[in-house]
Amino acid sequence: MEVANEEAACKVYAVLMEPEPETVSRLRTKYYSLRRQVCLIQSISVLLCFSCCLFTLLYHAFPPTCTENGTKEASKFEMQHQDFESHSREEMTPTQRDTSFIRLTVKNDVRFTKDGFVPWMDTPEYSSPTHTRYFILDDDNESLKVLHDGTYKVSLQITYRKFSDKPERDEIFLQHDIHHYTDGYPGHLPLLTHCETVNITHWRKSLFSEGIFYLNSGDRLKVWSKNLNLIDVGDKFVQKTVFVVYPHFTP
């Protein structure tokens, strides 16, 4: 009786352990489906990698025509731009480096009055052979005539001095002006003015002024000084008193 019970229990246990055929079939189907999906993904990844490698090799072996043309056009444009810049520099260099100017110094062989226009002469060591392209000093040695319209830089320095054994009772007022004469205005226009006061016994004073102005052809510049008799015409006077004009931008 006990043996029969054991055989029955074994049969029940065997029945419980064995899955049903439908479940096995369903699991097998899912397994094969998942395997196919994994294989498909792996195949697509391998194909994508191979396509990328092949495209990279072909791109380097046969570069696109549009890129080559664009590079050629860019290089051509850069060359033309460089040529234009070098040509522009070649055209502008003589203008920017044009040293045509006039440098005048005071004449020391004339009798100076108390006030009046300053007489000028060319400075030998600074003479420029082409200065007549822009300026000319009139026969009166007082008027500097402009020959071309343009923007000019005007610089003026006058050195005054006085040596006296007696102390000055009154202050000395130093002043000089640049008068601008033009056809469009009667009389003259004040271009530059400089003035200072001294009240000592022994003194030497340099007054310097400078400015940039537009001048027309035919205009004249004259320097008027209130103290002609005090202008220092001693040693190295060509460095003490100078009147310099040159084109700032060549017209």
Tab-separated table of C-alpha atoms in Angstrom, residues 19-243:
chain	number	residue	atom	x	y	z
A	19	PRO	CA	5.407	22.485	-18.590
A	20	GLU	CA	2.538	22.489	-20.931
A	21	PRO	CA	3.257	22.162	-24.657
A	22	GLU	CA	1.574	25.507	-25.461
A	23	THR	CA	3.760	27.382	-22.987
A	24	VAL	CA	6.895	25.811	-24.391
A	25	SER	CA	5.887	26.727	-27.907
A	26	ARG	CA	5.126	30.331	-26.912
A	27	LEU	CA	8.480	30.740	-25.130
A	28	ARG	CA	10.317	29.263	-28.051
A	29	THR	CA	8.580	31.675	-30.405
A	30	LYS	CA	9.539	34.699	-28.263
A	31	TYR	CA	13.127	33.481	-28.045
A	32	TYR	CA	13.486	33.178	-31.810
A	33	SER	CA	11.802	36.560	-32.370
A	34	LEU	CA	14.187	38.291	-29.914
A	35	ARG	CA	17.150	36.574	-31.548
A	36	ARG	CA	16.065	37.799	-34.965
A	37	GLN	CA	15.754	41.353	-33.653
A	38	VAL	CA	19.244	41.244	-32.143
A	39	CYS	CA	20.673	39.890	-35.386
A	40	LEU	CA	18.887	42.612	-37.380
A	41	ILE	CA	20.236	45.380	-35.134
A	42	GLN	CA	23.749	43.959	-35.371
A	43	SER	CA	23.486	43.744	-39.162
A	44	ILE	CA	22.266	47.353	-39.444
A	45	SER	CA	25.101	48.576	-37.193
A	46	VAL	CA	27.717	46.744	-39.242
A	47	LEU	CA	26.212	48.081	-42.478
A	48	LEU	CA	26.166	51.644	-41.128
A	49	CYS	CA	29.805	51.454	-40.040
A	50	PHE	CA	30.834	50.052	-43.398
A	51	SER	CA	28.905	52.803	-45.220
A	52	CYS	CA	30.598	55.512	-43.143
A	53	CYS	CA	34.053	54.096	-43.807
A	54	LEU	CA	33.338	53.804	-47.501
A	55	PHE	CA	31.996	57.376	-47.701
A	56	THR	CA	35.060	58.718	-45.862
A	57	LEU	CA	37.432	56.944	-48.251
A	58	LEU	CA	35.535	58.160	-51.319
A	59	TYR	CA	35.360	61.757	-49.947
A	60	HIS	CA	39.111	61.932	-49.498
A	61	ALA	CA	39.839	60.185	-52.785
A	62	PHE	CA	37.417	62.326	-54.820
A	63	PRO	CA	36.796	65.728	-53.131
A	64	PRO	CA	33.563	67.502	-54.100
A	65	THR	CA	33.748	69.833	-57.088
A	66	CYS	CA	31.846	72.621	-55.358
A	67	THR	CA	34.365	72.734	-52.519
A	68	GLU	CA	37.247	72.887	-54.963
A	69	ASN	CA	35.595	75.639	-56.947
A	70	GLY	CA	34.784	77.533	-53.767
A	71	THR	CA	38.398	77.249	-52.635
A	72	LYS	CA	39.624	78.415	-56.019
A	73	GLU	CA	37.215	81.337	-55.997
A	74	ALA	CA	38.222	82.263	-52.456
A	75	SER	CA	41.908	82.069	-53.364
A	76	LYS	CA	41.278	84.120	-56.472
A	77	PHE	CA	39.368	86.710	-54.457
A	78	GLU	CA	42.118	86.861	-51.831
A	79	MET	CA	44.753	87.337	-54.555
A	80	GLN	CA	42.704	90.087	-56.176
A	81	HIS	CA	42.165	91.721	-52.777
A	82	GLN	CA	45.884	91.568	-52.017
A	83	ASP	CA	46.712	92.957	-55.465
A	84	PHE	CA	44.225	95.770	-54.923
A	85	GLU	CA	45.676	96.562	-51.502
A	86	SER	CA	49.245	96.525	-52.799
A	87	HIS	CA	48.207	98.687	-55.753
A	88	SER	CA	46.413	101.060	-53.403
A	89	ARG	CA	49.449	101.221	-51.157
A	90	GLU	CA	51.649	101.927	-54.150
A	91	GLU	CA	49.348	104.741	-55.189
A	92	MET	CA	48.971	106.171	-51.682
A	93	THR	CA	52.555	105.799	-50.514
A	94	PRO	CA	53.917	108.745	-52.521
A	95	THR	CA	51.043	110.858	-51.257
A	96	GLN	CA	51.405	109.904	-47.613
A	97	ARG	CA	55.189	110.181	-47.715
A	98	ASP	CA	55.229	113.342	-49.740
A	99	THR	CA	57.762	115.533	-47.985
A	100	SER	CA	57.038	118.572	-50.100
A	101	PHE	CA	56.990	121.443	-47.633
A	102	ILE	CA	58.305	124.909	-47.169
A	103	ARG	CA	60.373	125.946	-44.164
A	104	LEU	CA	61.090	129.623	-43.779
A	105	THR	CA	63.173	131.489	-41.285
A	106	VAL	CA	63.329	135.151	-40.422
A	107	LYS	CA	65.520	137.487	-42.431
A	108	ASN	CA	68.188	138.950	-40.174
A	109	ASP	CA	69.511	141.552	-42.563
A	110	VAL	CA	66.573	143.939	-42.394
A	111	ARG	CA	65.811	146.760	-40.005
A	112	PHE	CA	63.105	145.547	-37.650
A	113	THR	CA	60.470	147.984	-36.478
A	114	LYS	CA	58.395	147.725	-33.345
A	115	ASP	CA	55.542	145.912	-35.022
A	116	GLY	CA	54.641	144.733	-38.503
A	117	PHE	CA	54.867	141.704	-40.792
A	118	VAL	CA	57.745	139.293	-40.381
A	119	PRO	CA	60.074	139.098	-43.400
A	120	TRP	CA	60.971	135.513	-44.386
A	121	MET	CA	63.577	133.698	-46.417
A	122	ASP	CA	64.170	130.045	-47.375
A	123	THR	CA	66.096	127.982	-44.876
A	124	PRO	CA	69.100	126.674	-46.877
A	125	GLU	CA	69.658	123.427	-44.967
A	126	TYR	CA	65.938	122.542	-45.155
A	127	SER	CA	65.200	123.604	-48.704
A	128	SER	CA	62.964	121.239	-50.707
A	129	PRO	CA	63.270	121.256	-54.509
A	130	THR	CA	59.591	120.460	-54.962
A	131	HIS	CA	58.096	122.920	-52.492
A	132	THR	CA	56.942	125.189	-55.321
A	133	ARG	CA	54.387	122.504	-56.145
A	134	TYR	CA	52.359	123.745	-53.181
A	135	PHE	CA	53.733	127.123	-52.078
A	136	ILE	CA	55.675	130.112	-53.228
A	137	LEU	CA	57.111	133.042	-51.276
A	138	ASP	CA	56.101	136.334	-52.868
A	139	ASP	CA	58.640	138.983	-53.792
A	140	ASP	CA	57.768	141.005	-50.702
A	141	ASN	CA	59.160	138.118	-48.591
A	142	GLU	CA	56.121	138.426	-46.342
A	143	SER	CA	53.327	136.569	-48.157
A	144	LEU	CA	53.316	132.780	-48.506
A	145	LYS	CA	51.060	131.895	-51.443
A	146	VAL	CA	49.208	128.579	-51.663
A	147	LEU	CA	49.190	127.015	-55.155
A	148	HIS	CA	46.699	124.134	-54.685
A	149	ASP	CA	43.496	123.544	-52.734
A	150	GLY	CA	43.977	121.193	-49.812
A	151	THR	CA	44.435	120.621	-46.098
A	152	TYR	CA	47.681	121.956	-44.702
A	153	LYS	CA	49.496	121.856	-41.399
A	154	VAL	CA	50.800	125.263	-40.362
A	155	SER	CA	53.489	125.611	-37.686
A	156	LEU	CA	55.050	128.818	-36.396
A	157	GLN	CA	57.732	129.444	-33.811
A	158	ILE	CA	59.215	132.855	-33.005
A	159	THR	CA	61.860	133.375	-30.354
A	160	TYR	CA	62.035	136.735	-28.609
A	161	ARG	CA	64.715	137.993	-26.274
A	162	LYS	CA	65.779	141.075	-24.346
A	163	PHE	CA	68.831	141.793	-22.221
A	164	SER	CA	68.770	144.950	-20.166
A	165	ASP	CA	70.795	146.254	-17.252
A	166	LYS	CA	67.810	148.126	-15.941
A	167	PRO	CA	64.884	146.296	-14.427
A	168	GLU	CA	61.676	146.493	-16.393
A	169	ARG	CA	59.085	148.735	-14.849
A	170	ASP	CA	56.287	147.465	-17.054
A	171	GLU	CA	55.386	144.059	-18.353
A	172	ILE	CA	56.238	143.235	-21.965
A	173	PHE	CA	53.351	141.833	-23.930
A	174	LEU	CA	54.484	139.412	-26.684
A	175	GLN	CA	52.081	138.624	-29.520
A	176	HIS	CA	52.174	137.360	-33.082
A	177	ASP	CA	49.404	136.313	-35.460
A	178	ILE	CA	49.074	134.476	-38.754
A	179	HIS	CA	46.828	136.422	-41.115
A	180	HIS	CA	44.917	134.500	-43.750
A	181	TYR	CA	44.061	136.358	-46.936
A	182	THR	CA	41.561	134.794	-49.307
A	183	ASP	CA	39.603	136.009	-52.333
A	184	GLY	CA	36.296	135.129	-50.710
A	185	TYR	CA	36.727	137.512	-47.778
A	186	PRO	CA	37.743	141.160	-47.624
A	187	GLY	CA	40.693	141.925	-45.407
A	188	HIS	CA	42.229	139.045	-43.489
A	189	LEU	CA	41.138	136.218	-41.203
A	190	PRO	CA	43.034	135.343	-38.012
A	191	LEU	CA	44.453	131.867	-38.533
A	192	LEU	CA	46.601	131.489	-35.392
A	193	THR	CA	47.308	133.830	-32.476
A	194	HIS	CA	49.816	133.434	-29.656
A	195	CYS	CA	50.598	135.843	-26.836
A	196	GLU	CA	52.425	135.854	-23.508
A	197	THR	CA	53.687	138.346	-20.954
A	198	VAL	CA	57.191	138.708	-19.471
A	199	ASN	CA	58.375	141.066	-16.735
A	200	ILE	CA	61.983	140.124	-15.957
A	201	THR	CA	65.283	141.759	-16.869
A	202	HIS	CA	67.073	139.059	-18.881
A	203	TRP	CA	64.863	136.688	-20.777
A	204	ARG	CA	64.446	134.637	-23.963
A	205	LYS	CA	61.050	133.217	-24.913
A	206	SER	CA	59.920	130.938	-27.760
A	207	LEU	CA	56.260	131.043	-28.736
A	208	PHE	CA	55.048	128.029	-30.734
A	209	SER	CA	51.649	127.498	-32.349
A	210	GLU	CA	50.346	124.917	-34.790
A	211	GLY	CA	47.121	124.002	-36.549
A	212	ILE	CA	45.556	122.179	-39.494
A	213	PHE	CA	43.550	124.255	-41.976
A	214	TYR	CA	41.922	123.953	-45.366
A	215	LEU	CA	43.367	126.499	-47.781
A	216	ASN	CA	42.351	127.408	-51.299
A	217	SER	CA	44.589	127.994	-54.240
A	218	GLY	CA	45.661	131.634	-54.279
A	219	ASP	CA	45.329	132.122	-50.512
A	220	ARG	CA	48.140	133.965	-48.747
A	221	LEU	CA	49.560	133.652	-45.240
A	222	LYS	CA	51.377	136.506	-43.507
A	223	VAL	CA	52.848	136.607	-39.998
A	224	TRP	CA	52.332	139.783	-38.007
A	225	SER	CA	54.280	140.415	-34.816
A	226	LYS	CA	53.787	143.075	-32.195
A	227	ASN	CA	57.465	142.772	-31.224
A	228	LEU	CA	59.575	142.632	-34.386
A	229	ASN	CA	62.411	144.467	-32.654
A	230	LEU	CA	62.585	141.721	-29.991
A	231	ILE	CA	62.956	138.762	-32.382
A	232	ASP	CA	66.135	136.853	-31.582
A	233	VAL	CA	68.349	136.951	-34.691
A	234	GLY	CA	71.498	135.935	-32.877
A	235	ASP	CA	73.394	132.672	-33.188
A	236	LYS	CA	71.457	129.794	-34.813
A	237	PHE	CA	68.504	132.026	-35.531
A	238	VAL	CA	67.329	129.576	-38.240
A	239	GLN	CA	66.421	127.143	-35.437
A	240	LYS	CA	64.846	129.715	-33.167
A	241	THR	CA	62.350	131.252	-35.597
A	242	VAL	CA	60.696	129.053	-38.232
A	243	PHE	CA	57.558	129.097	-40.342
